[in-house]
Amino acid sequence: MGDVAKDLTSGTVGGAAQLIVGHPFDTIKVKLQSQPAPLPGQPPKYAGAMDAVKQTLAAEGPRGLYKGMGAPLATVAAFNAVLFTARGQMEALLRSEPGAPLTVSQQVVCGAGAGVAVSFLACPTELIKCRLQAQSALADSSSAGVAVKYGGPMDVARHVLRSEGGIRGLFKGLVPTLAREVPGNAAMFGVYEALKQYMAGGPDTSKLGRGSLIVAGGLAGASFWFSVYPTDVVKSVIQVDDYKNPKYTGSINAIRRILASEGAKGLYKGFGPAMARSVPANAACFLAYEVTRASLG
């Protein structure tokens, strides 16, 4: 089996592990990010992450925590295949000879390149996922657009294609998606390699045990969100914004309006669930990827 096929297979397995572990955390993150700002004197719909969990379970049951999972599940193979394969091809370009280990700075470059490639798949997938996750949080808003109820991922896609500008509508939020994926993946793969080399005592990390891979993967995932979280908030609010009566005219306008109405903390709504998700989800992803890749030779 060639290296590309190995990366495709390993990335798929890693992505499935990441999705199963992390999706409930992601649902809560999006609900907190997309809830409308409360009126003066009124409390927000969700007081915090635990309150969002309680309300979701009470209103929708455990299935509510996995709402919107169909879109990323349907594309998880392609998403992680693109991410890890693009990273693998970048590694091949930067290696001085086949099999030579890369430096941490070279892994940062590989992560950034993989981030560019994966953004064009992540954007429409995230738009569909965010619409499904956010609709219950937006239900109490008076905006006309929130009256739309989506029956599932395909229903979202059909609505966007029919009523929001066709294919272009599915790529709403591409700029903040790129601004999240490029530096985020650069940080994640750089931190992952740095931690592996630190624990291995040198550039040869092939002998690291699963515990070390779990630690490195978990902390690498945390570094992704720590470095780009405000960008993710901007992406989410733009993607769930009403098409006919938009609240935001673009990414910069979204940042300004969030800062004006909620202050800096508005750019960190849902940060707790995102960080709580990132450690176990990315630990599972990297471990599954490394174990599968090693088993393939």
GROMACS .gro file of C-alpha atoms in nm:
model
  297
    1MET     CA    1   0.000   0.000   0.000
    2GLY     CA    2   0.139   0.343  -0.097
    3ASP     CA    3   0.196   0.627   0.146
    4VAL     CA    4  -0.104   0.823   0.016
    5ALA     CA    5  -0.336   0.525   0.067
    6LYS     CA    6  -0.195   0.469   0.416
    7ASP     CA    7  -0.256   0.834   0.507
    8LEU     CA    8  -0.607   0.816   0.362
    9THR     CA    9  -0.693   0.507   0.565
   10SER     CA   10  -0.527   0.622   0.886
   11GLY     CA   11  -0.679   0.968   0.863
   12THR     CA   12  -1.024   0.820   0.819
   13VAL     CA   13  -0.991   0.601   1.129
   14GLY     CA   14  -0.849   0.892   1.329
   15GLY     CA   15  -1.128   1.122   1.222
   16ALA     CA   16  -1.398   0.873   1.317
   17ALA     CA   17  -1.247   0.836   1.664
   18GLN     CA   18  -1.226   1.214   1.703
   19LEU     CA   19  -1.587   1.265   1.597
   20ILE     CA   20  -1.737   1.002   1.826
   21VAL     CA   21  -1.550   1.133   2.130
   22GLY     CA   22  -1.580   1.505   2.061
   23HIS     CA   23  -1.916   1.578   1.897
   24PRO     CA   24  -2.122   1.633   2.215
   25PHE     CA   25  -1.870   1.895   2.331
   26ASP     CA   26  -1.887   2.059   1.988
   27THR     CA   27  -2.266   2.079   2.003
   28ILE     CA   28  -2.253   2.266   2.333
   29LYS     CA   29  -1.982   2.498   2.199
   30VAL     CA   30  -2.192   2.597   1.898
   31LYS     CA   31  -2.506   2.645   2.109
   32LEU     CA   32  -2.318   2.886   2.336
   33GLN     CA   33  -2.157   3.068   2.043
   34SER     CA   34  -2.476   3.117   1.845
   35GLN     CA   35  -2.730   3.201   2.116
   36PRO     CA   36  -2.867   3.554   2.063
   37ALA     CA   37  -2.749   3.832   2.292
   38PRO     CA   38  -3.008   3.875   2.571
   39LEU     CA   39  -3.219   4.186   2.598
   40PRO     CA   40  -3.120   4.435   2.871
   41GLY     CA   41  -3.205   4.288   3.210
   42GLN     CA   42  -3.276   3.943   3.067
   43PRO     CA   43  -3.058   3.636   3.128
   44PRO     CA   44  -2.905   3.451   2.830
   45LYS     CA   45  -3.073   3.132   2.710
   46TYR     CA   46  -2.784   2.928   2.849
   47ALA     CA   47  -2.608   3.034   3.168
   48GLY     CA   48  -2.304   2.825   3.080
   49ALA     CA   49  -2.184   2.495   2.942
   50MET     CA   50  -2.347   2.273   3.206
   51ASP     CA   51  -2.675   2.461   3.174
   52ALA     CA   52  -2.664   2.407   2.797
   53VAL     CA   53  -2.608   2.035   2.854
   54LYS     CA   54  -2.900   2.015   3.098
   55GLN     CA   55  -3.138   2.206   2.870
   56THR     CA   56  -3.035   2.002   2.566
   57LEU     CA   57  -3.088   1.672   2.749
   58ALA     CA   58  -3.423   1.790   2.889
   59ALA     CA   59  -3.554   1.912   2.554
   60GLU     CA   60  -3.400   1.666   2.310
   61GLY     CA   61  -3.254   1.376   2.510
   62PRO     CA   62  -2.905   1.234   2.455
   63ARG     CA   63  -2.958   1.242   2.078
   64GLY     CA   64  -2.959   1.621   2.101
   65LEU     CA   65  -2.589   1.617   2.188
   66TYR     CA   66  -2.520   1.439   1.860
   67LYS     CA   67  -2.736   1.669   1.647
   68GLY     CA   68  -2.560   1.769   1.327
   69MET     CA   69  -2.330   1.467   1.341
   70GLY     CA   70  -2.458   1.339   1.007
   71ALA     CA   71  -2.274   1.604   0.803
   72PRO     CA   72  -1.929   1.555   0.958
   73LEU     CA   73  -1.981   1.178   0.979
   74ALA     CA   74  -2.061   1.167   0.609
   75THR     CA   75  -1.747   1.366   0.530
   76VAL     CA   76  -1.513   1.258   0.809
   77ALA     CA   77  -1.334   1.021   0.575
   78ALA     CA   78  -1.276   1.291   0.317
   79PHE     CA   79  -1.194   1.561   0.575
   80ASN     CA   80  -0.926   1.368   0.761
   81ALA     CA   81  -0.804   1.199   0.446
   82VAL     CA   82  -0.739   1.544   0.296
   83LEU     CA   83  -0.583   1.675   0.620
   84PHE     CA   84  -0.342   1.389   0.682
   85THR     CA   85  -0.269   1.321   0.315
   86ALA     CA   86  -0.192   1.687   0.246
   87ARG     CA   87   0.030   1.689   0.553
   88GLY     CA   88   0.199   1.370   0.431
   89GLN     CA   89   0.264   1.517   0.088
   90MET     CA   90   0.403   1.834   0.244
   91GLU     CA   91   0.631   1.617   0.455
   92ALA     CA   92   0.755   1.436   0.144
   93LEU     CA   93   0.837   1.769  -0.022
   94LEU     CA   94   1.032   1.895   0.278
   95ARG     CA   95   1.230   1.578   0.356
   96SER     CA   96   1.595   1.577   0.255
   97GLU     CA   97   1.565   1.202   0.187
   98PRO     CA   98   1.287   0.940   0.219
   99GLY     CA   99   1.216   0.855   0.582
  100ALA     CA  100   1.421   1.142   0.725
  101PRO     CA  101   1.259   1.303   1.034
  102LEU     CA  102   1.136   1.660   1.004
  103THR     CA  103   1.205   1.946   1.240
  104VAL     CA  104   0.928   2.108   1.443
  105SER     CA  105   0.934   2.417   1.219
  106GLN     CA  106   0.892   2.196   0.912
  107GLN     CA  107   0.590   2.029   1.074
  108VAL     CA  108   0.443   2.376   1.133
  109VAL     CA  109   0.471   2.442   0.758
  110CYS     CA  110   0.315   2.102   0.682
  111GLY     CA  111   0.024   2.179   0.917
  112ALA     CA  112  -0.038   2.517   0.756
  113GLY     CA  113  -0.042   2.362   0.408
  114ALA     CA  114  -0.282   2.092   0.521
  115GLY     CA  115  -0.501   2.364   0.674
  116VAL     CA  116  -0.535   2.539   0.338
  117ALA     CA  117  -0.636   2.216   0.165
  118VAL     CA  118  -0.889   2.108   0.425
  119SER     CA  119  -1.062   2.447   0.455
  120PHE     CA  120  -1.247   2.400   0.127
  121LEU     CA  121  -1.408   2.084   0.260
  122ALA     CA  122  -1.449   2.208   0.617
  123CYS     CA  123  -1.645   2.521   0.524
  124PRO     CA  124  -1.962   2.364   0.374
  125THR     CA  125  -1.950   2.079   0.625
  126GLU     CA  126  -1.927   2.318   0.919
  127LEU     CA  127  -2.203   2.538   0.779
  128ILE     CA  128  -2.443   2.244   0.771
  129LYS     CA  129  -2.335   2.123   1.116
  130CYS     CA  130  -2.362   2.468   1.274
  131ARG     CA  131  -2.709   2.531   1.128
  132LEU     CA  132  -2.837   2.207   1.281
  133GLN     CA  133  -2.666   2.258   1.616
  134ALA     CA  134  -2.767   2.622   1.650
  135GLN     CA  135  -3.133   2.615   1.550
  136SER     CA  136  -3.259   2.529   1.898
  137ALA     CA  137  -3.040   2.803   2.049
  138LEU     CA  138  -3.183   3.053   1.801
  139ALA     CA  139  -3.544   2.943   1.847
  140ASP     CA  140  -3.624   3.223   2.092
  141SER     CA  141  -3.488   3.494   1.861
  142SER     CA  142  -3.729   3.717   1.675
  143SER     CA  143  -3.523   3.704   1.355
  144ALA     CA  144  -3.714   3.578   1.055
  145GLY     CA  145  -3.445   3.338   0.953
  146VAL     CA  146  -3.459   3.126   1.266
  147ALA     CA  147  -3.811   3.009   1.180
  148VAL     CA  148  -3.652   2.765   0.938
  149LYS     CA  149  -3.640   2.415   1.084
  150TYR     CA  150  -3.401   2.172   0.923
  151GLY     CA  151  -3.483   1.805   0.910
  152GLY     CA  152  -3.123   1.695   0.866
  153PRO     CA  153  -2.798   1.762   0.680
  154MET     CA  154  -2.946   1.715   0.333
  155ASP     CA  155  -3.234   1.946   0.420
  156VAL     CA  156  -2.985   2.219   0.515
  157ALA     CA  157  -2.791   2.167   0.192
  158ARG     CA  158  -3.109   2.180  -0.019
  159HIS     CA  159  -3.227   2.499   0.154
  160VAL     CA  160  -2.892   2.674   0.105
  161LEU     CA  161  -2.860   2.570  -0.259
  162ARG     CA  162  -3.218   2.676  -0.335
  163SER     CA  163  -3.247   2.996  -0.130
  164GLU     CA  164  -2.899   3.125  -0.043
  165GLY     CA  165  -2.711   3.163  -0.368
  166GLY     CA  166  -2.645   2.806  -0.475
  167ILE     CA  167  -2.299   2.655  -0.433
  168ARG     CA  168  -2.161   2.989  -0.317
  169GLY     CA  169  -2.397   2.977  -0.020
  170LEU     CA  170  -2.236   2.656   0.106
  171PHE     CA  171  -1.903   2.842   0.124
  172LYS     CA  172  -2.033   3.120   0.345
  173GLY     CA  173  -1.767   3.175   0.611
  174LEU     CA  174  -1.475   3.051   0.398
  175VAL     CA  175  -1.248   3.339   0.502
  176PRO     CA  176  -1.277   3.275   0.878
  177THR     CA  177  -1.256   2.901   0.809
  178LEU     CA  178  -0.918   2.956   0.639
  179ALA     CA  179  -0.816   3.189   0.921
  180ARG     CA  180  -0.895   2.908   1.166
  181GLU     CA  181  -0.759   2.605   0.981
  182VAL     CA  182  -0.425   2.742   0.857
  183PRO     CA  183  -0.277   2.876   1.182
  184GLY     CA  184  -0.467   2.620   1.390
  185ASN     CA  185  -0.325   2.319   1.210
  186ALA     CA  186   0.020   2.480   1.196
  187ALA     CA  187   0.010   2.508   1.576
  188MET     CA  188  -0.140   2.163   1.628
  189PHE     CA  189   0.106   1.965   1.416
  190GLY     CA  190   0.398   2.173   1.541
  191VAL     CA  191   0.308   2.115   1.907
  192TYR     CA  192   0.240   1.747   1.840
  193GLU     CA  193   0.584   1.695   1.689
  194ALA     CA  194   0.758   1.905   1.955
  195LEU     CA  195   0.600   1.705   2.237
  196LYS     CA  196   0.679   1.373   2.070
  197GLN     CA  197   1.043   1.469   2.020
  198TYR     CA  198   1.065   1.597   2.378
  199MET     CA  199   0.925   1.273   2.521
  200ALA     CA  200   1.139   1.060   2.288
  201GLY     CA  201   1.453   1.256   2.371
  202GLY     CA  202   1.528   1.322   2.005
  203PRO     CA  203   1.386   1.327   1.651
  204ASP     CA  204   1.323   0.949   1.640
  205THR     CA  205   0.972   0.913   1.785
  206SER     CA  206   0.896   0.567   1.647
  207LYS     CA  207   0.936   0.396   1.986
  208LEU     CA  208   0.690   0.613   2.178
  209GLY     CA  209   0.415   0.424   2.362
  210ARG     CA  210   0.043   0.487   2.335
  211GLY     CA  211   0.035   0.688   2.657
  212SER     CA  212   0.285   0.937   2.514
  213LEU     CA  213   0.086   0.963   2.190
  214ILE     CA  214  -0.233   1.030   2.386
  215VAL     CA  215  -0.066   1.310   2.585
  216ALA     CA  216   0.093   1.465   2.275
  217GLY     CA  217  -0.229   1.442   2.073
  218GLY     CA  218  -0.446   1.585   2.348
  219LEU     CA  219  -0.220   1.884   2.412
  220ALA     CA  220  -0.175   1.941   2.039
  221GLY     CA  221  -0.552   1.960   1.999
  222ALA     CA  222  -0.575   2.208   2.284
  223SER     CA  223  -0.314   2.426   2.113
  224PHE     CA  224  -0.533   2.438   1.800
  225TRP     CA  225  -0.827   2.595   1.983
  226PHE     CA  226  -0.616   2.810   2.213
  227SER     CA  227  -0.454   2.975   1.911
  228VAL     CA  228  -0.760   3.040   1.694
  229TYR     CA  229  -1.074   3.031   1.909
  230PRO     CA  230  -1.206   3.385   1.838
  231THR     CA  231  -1.186   3.307   1.467
  232ASP     CA  232  -1.407   3.003   1.522
  233VAL     CA  233  -1.667   3.219   1.698
  234VAL     CA  234  -1.671   3.457   1.401
  235LYS     CA  235  -1.706   3.164   1.161
  236SER     CA  236  -2.000   3.021   1.355
  237VAL     CA  237  -2.199   3.345   1.381
  238ILE     CA  238  -2.149   3.420   1.010
  239GLN     CA  239  -2.254   3.071   0.904
  240VAL     CA  240  -2.577   3.077   1.107
  241ASP     CA  241  -2.658   3.440   1.015
  242ASP     CA  242  -2.982   3.504   0.829
  243TYR     CA  243  -2.927   3.522   0.453
  244LYS     CA  244  -3.208   3.770   0.377
  245ASN     CA  245  -3.154   3.998   0.676
  246PRO     CA  246  -2.789   3.949   0.773
  247LYS     CA  247  -2.666   4.085   1.102
  248TYR     CA  248  -2.304   4.083   0.988
  249THR     CA  249  -2.153   4.209   0.663
  250GLY     CA  250  -1.828   4.015   0.702
  251SER     CA  251  -1.567   3.886   0.942
  252ILE     CA  252  -1.434   4.227   1.054
  253ASN     CA  253  -1.786   4.358   1.102
  254ALA     CA  254  -1.873   4.051   1.308
  255ILE     CA  255  -1.570   4.106   1.534
  256ARG     CA  256  -1.660   4.474   1.583
  257ARG     CA  257  -2.024   4.402   1.663
  258ILE     CA  258  -1.941   4.121   1.904
  259LEU     CA  259  -1.687   4.341   2.085
  260ALA     CA  260  -1.934   4.631   2.095
  261SER     CA  261  -2.223   4.427   2.237
  262GLU     CA  262  -2.048   4.168   2.452
  263GLY     CA  263  -1.688   4.276   2.495
  264ALA     CA  264  -1.386   4.051   2.451
  265LYS     CA  265  -1.560   3.765   2.633
  266GLY     CA  266  -1.803   3.747   2.341
  267LEU     CA  267  -1.520   3.612   2.127
  268TYR     CA  268  -1.468   3.329   2.375
  269LYS     CA  269  -1.825   3.202   2.409
  270GLY     CA  270  -1.811   2.824   2.429
  271PHE     CA  271  -1.434   2.822   2.497
  272GLY     CA  272  -1.473   2.584   2.793
  273PRO     CA  273  -1.652   2.309   2.597
  274ALA     CA  274  -1.412   2.355   2.304
  275MET     CA  275  -1.108   2.303   2.526
  276ALA     CA  276  -1.278   2.018   2.713
  277ARG     CA  277  -1.348   1.853   2.378
  278SER     CA  278  -1.011   1.917   2.219
  279VAL     CA  279  -0.802   1.712   2.460
  280PRO     CA  280  -0.987   1.375   2.453
  281ALA     CA  281  -1.105   1.410   2.091
  282ASN     CA  282  -0.762   1.487   1.948
  283ALA     CA  283  -0.593   1.235   2.175
  284ALA     CA  284  -0.827   0.974   2.025
  285CYS     CA  285  -0.766   1.104   1.672
  286PHE     CA  286  -0.387   1.102   1.684
  287LEU     CA  287  -0.370   0.770   1.867
  288ALA     CA  288  -0.602   0.605   1.615
  289TYR     CA  289  -0.406   0.758   1.328
  290GLU     CA  290  -0.065   0.648   1.461
  291VAL     CA  291  -0.179   0.296   1.550
  292THR     CA  292  -0.347   0.247   1.212
  293ARG     CA  293  -0.050   0.396   1.024
  294ALA     CA  294   0.193   0.171   1.210
  295SER     CA  295  -0.021  -0.137   1.144
  296LEU     CA  296  -0.012  -0.059   0.771
  297GLY     CA  297   0.367  -0.046   0.773
   0.00000   0.00000   0.00000
